PDB file of C-alpha atoms in Angstrom:
ATOM      1  CA  MET V  17     -22.448  10.016 -28.889  1.00 46.00           C
ATOM      2  CA  THR V  18     -26.027  10.158 -27.609  1.00 44.00           C
ATOM      3  CA  ALA V  19     -27.147  11.584 -24.278  1.00 43.00           C
ATOM      4  CA  GLY V  20     -27.763   8.005 -23.107  1.00 42.00           C
ATOM      5  CA  ASP V  21     -24.171   7.060 -23.937  1.00 41.00           C
ATOM      6  CA  ALA V  22     -22.897  10.071 -21.993  1.00 45.00           C
ATOM      7  CA  ARG V  23     -25.000   9.105 -18.973  1.00 37.00           C
ATOM      8  CA  ALA V  24     -23.797   5.496 -19.163  1.00 35.00           C
ATOM      9  CA  ARG V  25     -20.172   6.707 -19.144  1.00 47.00           C
ATOM     10  CA  ARG V  26     -20.804   9.184 -16.338  1.00 57.00           C
ATOM     11  CA  ARG V  27     -19.120   8.187 -13.111  1.00 61.00           C
ATOM     12  CA  GLY V  28     -20.943   8.366  -9.805  1.00 61.00           C
ATOM     13  CA  GLN V  29     -19.686  10.467  -6.915  1.00 59.00           C
ATOM     14  CA  GLY V  30     -18.542   7.397  -4.980  1.00 72.00           C
ATOM     15  CA  GLU V  31     -16.614   6.100  -7.974  1.00 80.00           C
ATOM     16  CA  LEU V  32     -14.949   9.477  -8.507  1.00 87.00           C
ATOM     17  CA  GLU V  33     -14.023   9.712  -4.847  1.00 86.00           C
ATOM     18  CA  ALA V  34     -12.481   6.243  -4.995  1.00 82.00           C
ATOM     19  CA  GLN V  35     -10.513   7.158  -8.123  1.00 88.00           C
ATOM     20  CA  VAL V  36      -9.243  10.396  -6.580  1.00 91.00           C
ATOM     21  CA  LEU V  37      -8.205   8.567  -3.414  1.00 89.00           C
ATOM     22  CA  ALA V  38      -6.461   5.875  -5.454  1.00 87.00           C
ATOM     23  CA  ALA V  39      -4.513   8.574  -7.313  1.00 92.00           C
ATOM     24  CA  LEU V  40      -3.529  10.223  -4.030  1.00 94.00           C
ATOM     25  CA  HIS V  41      -2.396   6.871  -2.621  1.00 90.00           C
ATOM     26  CA  GLU V  42      -0.133   6.417  -5.663  1.00 90.00           C
ATOM     27  CA  ALA V  43       1.563   9.751  -5.027  1.00 92.00           C
ATOM     28  CA  ALA V  44       4.714   9.624  -2.928  1.00 87.00           C
ATOM     29  CA  VAL V  45       4.283  13.264  -1.898  1.00 95.00           C
ATOM     30  CA  PRO V  46       1.381  15.738  -1.603  1.00 97.00           C
ATOM     31  CA  VAL V  47       0.124  16.662  -5.081  1.00 97.00           C
ATOM     32  CA  SER V  48      -1.866  19.379  -6.805  1.00 97.00           C
ATOM     33  CA  ALA V  49      -5.426  19.023  -8.056  1.00 96.00           C
ATOM     34  CA  ALA V  50      -4.042  19.348 -11.581  1.00 95.00           C
ATOM     35  CA  TRP V  51      -1.835  16.312 -10.948  1.00 96.00           C
ATOM     36  CA  VAL V  52      -4.884  14.348  -9.791  1.00 96.00           C
ATOM     37  CA  GLN V  53      -6.842  15.504 -12.844  1.00 95.00           C
ATOM     38  CA  GLU V  54      -4.048  14.342 -15.138  1.00 94.00           C
ATOM     39  CA  ARG V  55      -3.972  10.887 -13.493  1.00 94.00           C
ATOM     40  CA  LEU V  56      -7.741  10.485 -13.880  1.00 91.00           C
ATOM     41  CA  GLY V  57      -7.755  11.316 -17.564  1.00 84.00           C
ATOM     42  CA  GLY V  58      -8.548  14.350 -19.642  1.00 66.00           C
ATOM     43  CA  ASP V  59     -12.334  13.963 -19.654  1.00 83.00           C
ATOM     44  CA  LEU V  60     -12.704  15.294 -16.118  1.00 87.00           C
ATOM     45  CA  ALA V  61     -12.957  19.031 -15.540  1.00 93.00           C
ATOM     46  CA  TYR V  62     -10.580  20.651 -13.060  1.00 94.00           C
ATOM     47  CA  THR V  63     -13.582  22.038 -11.168  1.00 94.00           C
ATOM     48  CA  THR V  64     -14.959  18.501 -10.791  1.00 93.00           C
ATOM     49  CA  VAL V  65     -11.660  17.319  -9.320  1.00 95.00           C
ATOM     50  CA  MET V  66     -11.689  20.279  -6.906  1.00 96.00           C
ATOM     51  CA  THR V  67     -15.269  19.491  -5.887  1.00 95.00           C
ATOM     52  CA  ILE V  68     -14.377  15.863  -5.164  1.00 94.00           C
ATOM     53  CA  LEU V  69     -11.258  16.887  -3.226  1.00 96.00           C
ATOM     54  CA  SER V  70     -13.325  19.361  -1.179  1.00 96.00           C
ATOM     55  CA  ARG V  71     -15.911  16.682  -0.393  1.00 92.00           C
ATOM     56  CA  LEU V  72     -13.178  14.282   0.643  1.00 91.00           C
ATOM     57  CA  LEU V  73     -11.668  16.998   2.846  1.00 94.00           C
ATOM     58  CA  ALA V  74     -15.040  17.481   4.561  1.00 92.00           C
ATOM     59  CA  LYS V  75     -15.135  13.713   5.153  1.00 85.00           C
ATOM     60  CA  GLN V  76     -11.592  13.879   6.576  1.00 86.00           C
ATOM     61  CA  ALA V  77     -10.432  11.434   3.905  1.00 87.00           C
ATOM     62  CA  VAL V  78      -7.783  13.826   2.560  1.00 93.00           C
ATOM     63  CA  THR V  79      -5.619  16.602   3.925  1.00 96.00           C
ATOM     64  CA  ARG V  80      -4.363  19.699   2.201  1.00 97.00           C
ATOM     65  CA  GLN V  81      -1.553  22.158   2.771  1.00 97.00           C
ATOM     66  CA  ARG V  82      -1.330  25.616   1.315  1.00 96.00           C
ATOM     67  CA  VAL V  83       1.603  26.255  -0.981  1.00 95.00           C
ATOM     68  CA  GLY V  84       1.558  29.742  -2.415  1.00 94.00           C
ATOM     69  CA  ARG V  85      -1.928  30.411  -3.768  1.00 93.00           C
ATOM     70  CA  SER V  86      -2.905  26.757  -4.172  1.00 93.00           C
ATOM     71  CA  PHE V  87      -3.108  23.537  -2.178  1.00 97.00           C
ATOM     72  CA  LEU V  88      -1.304  20.241  -2.223  1.00 98.00           C
ATOM     73  CA  TRP V  89      -3.422  17.204  -1.375  1.00 98.00           C
ATOM     74  CA  SER V  90      -2.714  13.882   0.366  1.00 96.00           C
ATOM     75  CA  ALA V  91      -4.784  10.868   1.354  1.00 93.00           C
ATOM     76  CA  ALA V  92      -5.447  11.014   5.089  1.00 90.00           C
ATOM     77  CA  ALA V  93      -5.900   7.278   5.551  1.00 76.00           C
ATOM     78  CA  ASP V  94      -5.651   3.970   3.770  1.00 75.00           C
ATOM     79  CA  GLU V  95      -8.591   2.299   2.025  1.00 73.00           C
ATOM     80  CA  ALA V  96      -9.506   0.172   5.053  1.00 80.00           C
ATOM     81  CA  ALA V  97      -9.669   3.197   7.340  1.00 75.00           C
ATOM     82  CA  LEU V  98     -11.816   5.057   4.826  1.00 72.00           C
ATOM     83  CA  ALA V  99     -14.227   2.131   4.540  1.00 78.00           C
ATOM     84  CA  ALA V 100     -14.450   1.999   8.335  1.00 80.00           C
ATOM     85  CA  LEU V 101     -15.167   5.738   8.428  1.00 74.00           C
ATOM     86  CA  ARG V 102     -18.006   5.301   5.904  1.00 75.00           C
ATOM     87  CA  MET V 103     -19.440   2.424   7.937  1.00 84.00           C
ATOM     88  CA  ARG V 104     -19.317   4.471  11.133  1.00 82.00           C
ATOM     89  CA  ARG V 105     -21.052   7.407   9.438  1.00 78.00           C
ATOM     90  CA  VAL V 106     -23.862   5.136   8.247  1.00 84.00           C
ATOM     91  CA  LEU V 107     -24.233   3.772  11.765  1.00 85.00           C
ATOM     92  CA  ASP V 108     -24.208   7.269  13.269  1.00 85.00           C
ATOM     93  CA  ARG V 109     -27.161   8.291  11.077  1.00 86.00           C
ATOM     94  CA  GLU V 110     -29.366   5.506  12.427  1.00 90.00           C
ATOM     95  CA  THR V 111     -31.474   5.833  15.553  1.00 93.00           C
ATOM     96  CA  ASP V 112     -31.470   2.119  16.458  1.00 94.00           C
ATOM     97  CA  ARG V 113     -27.782   1.270  16.460  1.00 91.00           C
ATOM     98  CA  GLU V 114     -28.380  -2.126  18.061  1.00 93.00           C
ATOM     99  CA  ALA V 115     -30.757  -3.184  15.281  1.00 94.00           C
ATOM    100  CA  VAL V 116     -28.346  -2.028  12.583  1.00 92.00           C
ATOM    101  CA  LEU V 117     -25.396  -3.837  14.150  1.00 92.00           C
ATOM    102  CA  ALA V 118     -27.458  -6.982  14.755  1.00 93.00           C
ATOM    103  CA  SER V 119     -28.603  -6.972  11.148  1.00 93.00           C
ATOM    104  CA  PHE V 120     -25.042  -6.498   9.950  1.00 92.00           C
ATOM    105  CA  VAL V 121     -23.636  -9.286  12.106  1.00 92.00           C
ATOM    106  CA  THR V 122     -26.284 -11.787  10.990  1.00 93.00           C
ATOM    107  CA  THR V 123     -25.234 -11.275   7.359  1.00 95.00           C
ATOM    108  CA  LEU V 124     -21.546 -12.027   7.970  1.00 94.00           C
ATOM    109  CA  SER V 125     -20.002 -15.212   6.652  1.00 95.00           C
ATOM    110  CA  PRO V 126     -18.692 -17.610   9.326  1.00 94.00           C
ATOM    111  CA  ASP V 127     -15.114 -16.578   8.472  1.00 96.00           C
ATOM    112  CA  ASP V 128     -15.940 -12.866   8.770  1.00 95.00           C
ATOM    113  CA  GLU V 129     -17.771 -13.500  12.035  1.00 93.00           C
ATOM    114  CA  ARG V 130     -14.729 -15.319  13.454  1.00 94.00           C
ATOM    115  CA  LEU V 131     -12.489 -12.466  12.330  1.00 95.00           C
ATOM    116  CA  LEU V 132     -14.781  -9.882  13.906  1.00 93.00           C
ATOM    117  CA  ARG V 133     -14.811 -11.816  17.210  1.00 92.00           C
ATOM    118  CA  LEU V 134     -11.011 -12.011  17.143  1.00 93.00           C
ATOM    119  CA  LEU V 135     -10.674  -8.283  16.455  1.00 92.00           C
ATOM    120  CA  LEU V 136     -13.149  -7.411  19.214  1.00 90.00           C
ATOM    121  CA  ALA V 137     -11.256  -9.609  21.676  1.00 91.00           C
ATOM    122  CA  GLN V 138      -7.977  -7.937  20.711  1.00 90.00           C
ATOM    123  CA  ALA V 139      -9.537  -4.495  21.086  1.00 87.00           C
ATOM    124  CA  THR V 140     -10.712  -5.256  24.635  1.00 87.00           C
ATOM    125  CA  GLU V 141      -7.249  -6.530  25.581  1.00 81.00           C
ATOM    126  CA  GLU V 142      -5.536  -3.286  24.515  1.00 68.00           C
ATOM    127  CA  PRO V 143      -4.989  -0.770  27.326  1.00 65.00           C
ATOM    128  CA  GLU V 144      -6.972   2.439  26.968  1.00 59.00           C
ATOM    129  CA  ASP V 145      -5.111   5.738  26.828  1.00 53.00           C
TER     130      ASP V 145
END
């Protein structure tokens, strides 16, 4: 295998995070990093899995609980909630939130725009805590 082949097969951080989260969603109970590594295939180093889990923990996408000298990991939210978290983080990094939101809304399909309007109406109807 050439270096180019290795680079072509190399997964990006976002892809790895998605794969780790998918593995955690499959688990019925909190699992070890070794369990996650096994589900993702043997070509991934344990340290890489730990790095991805740590990044996901910092993003509040996973939780961990100490058991003995190690941790057991769980997904903190479903895929939709994680996508919403990523969207909110992108928005939070921008200085002109109105421009970003306006640009986003103008790219929505008519069906997505209707759905967004419906969800916003439902959100304003809900009593605040």
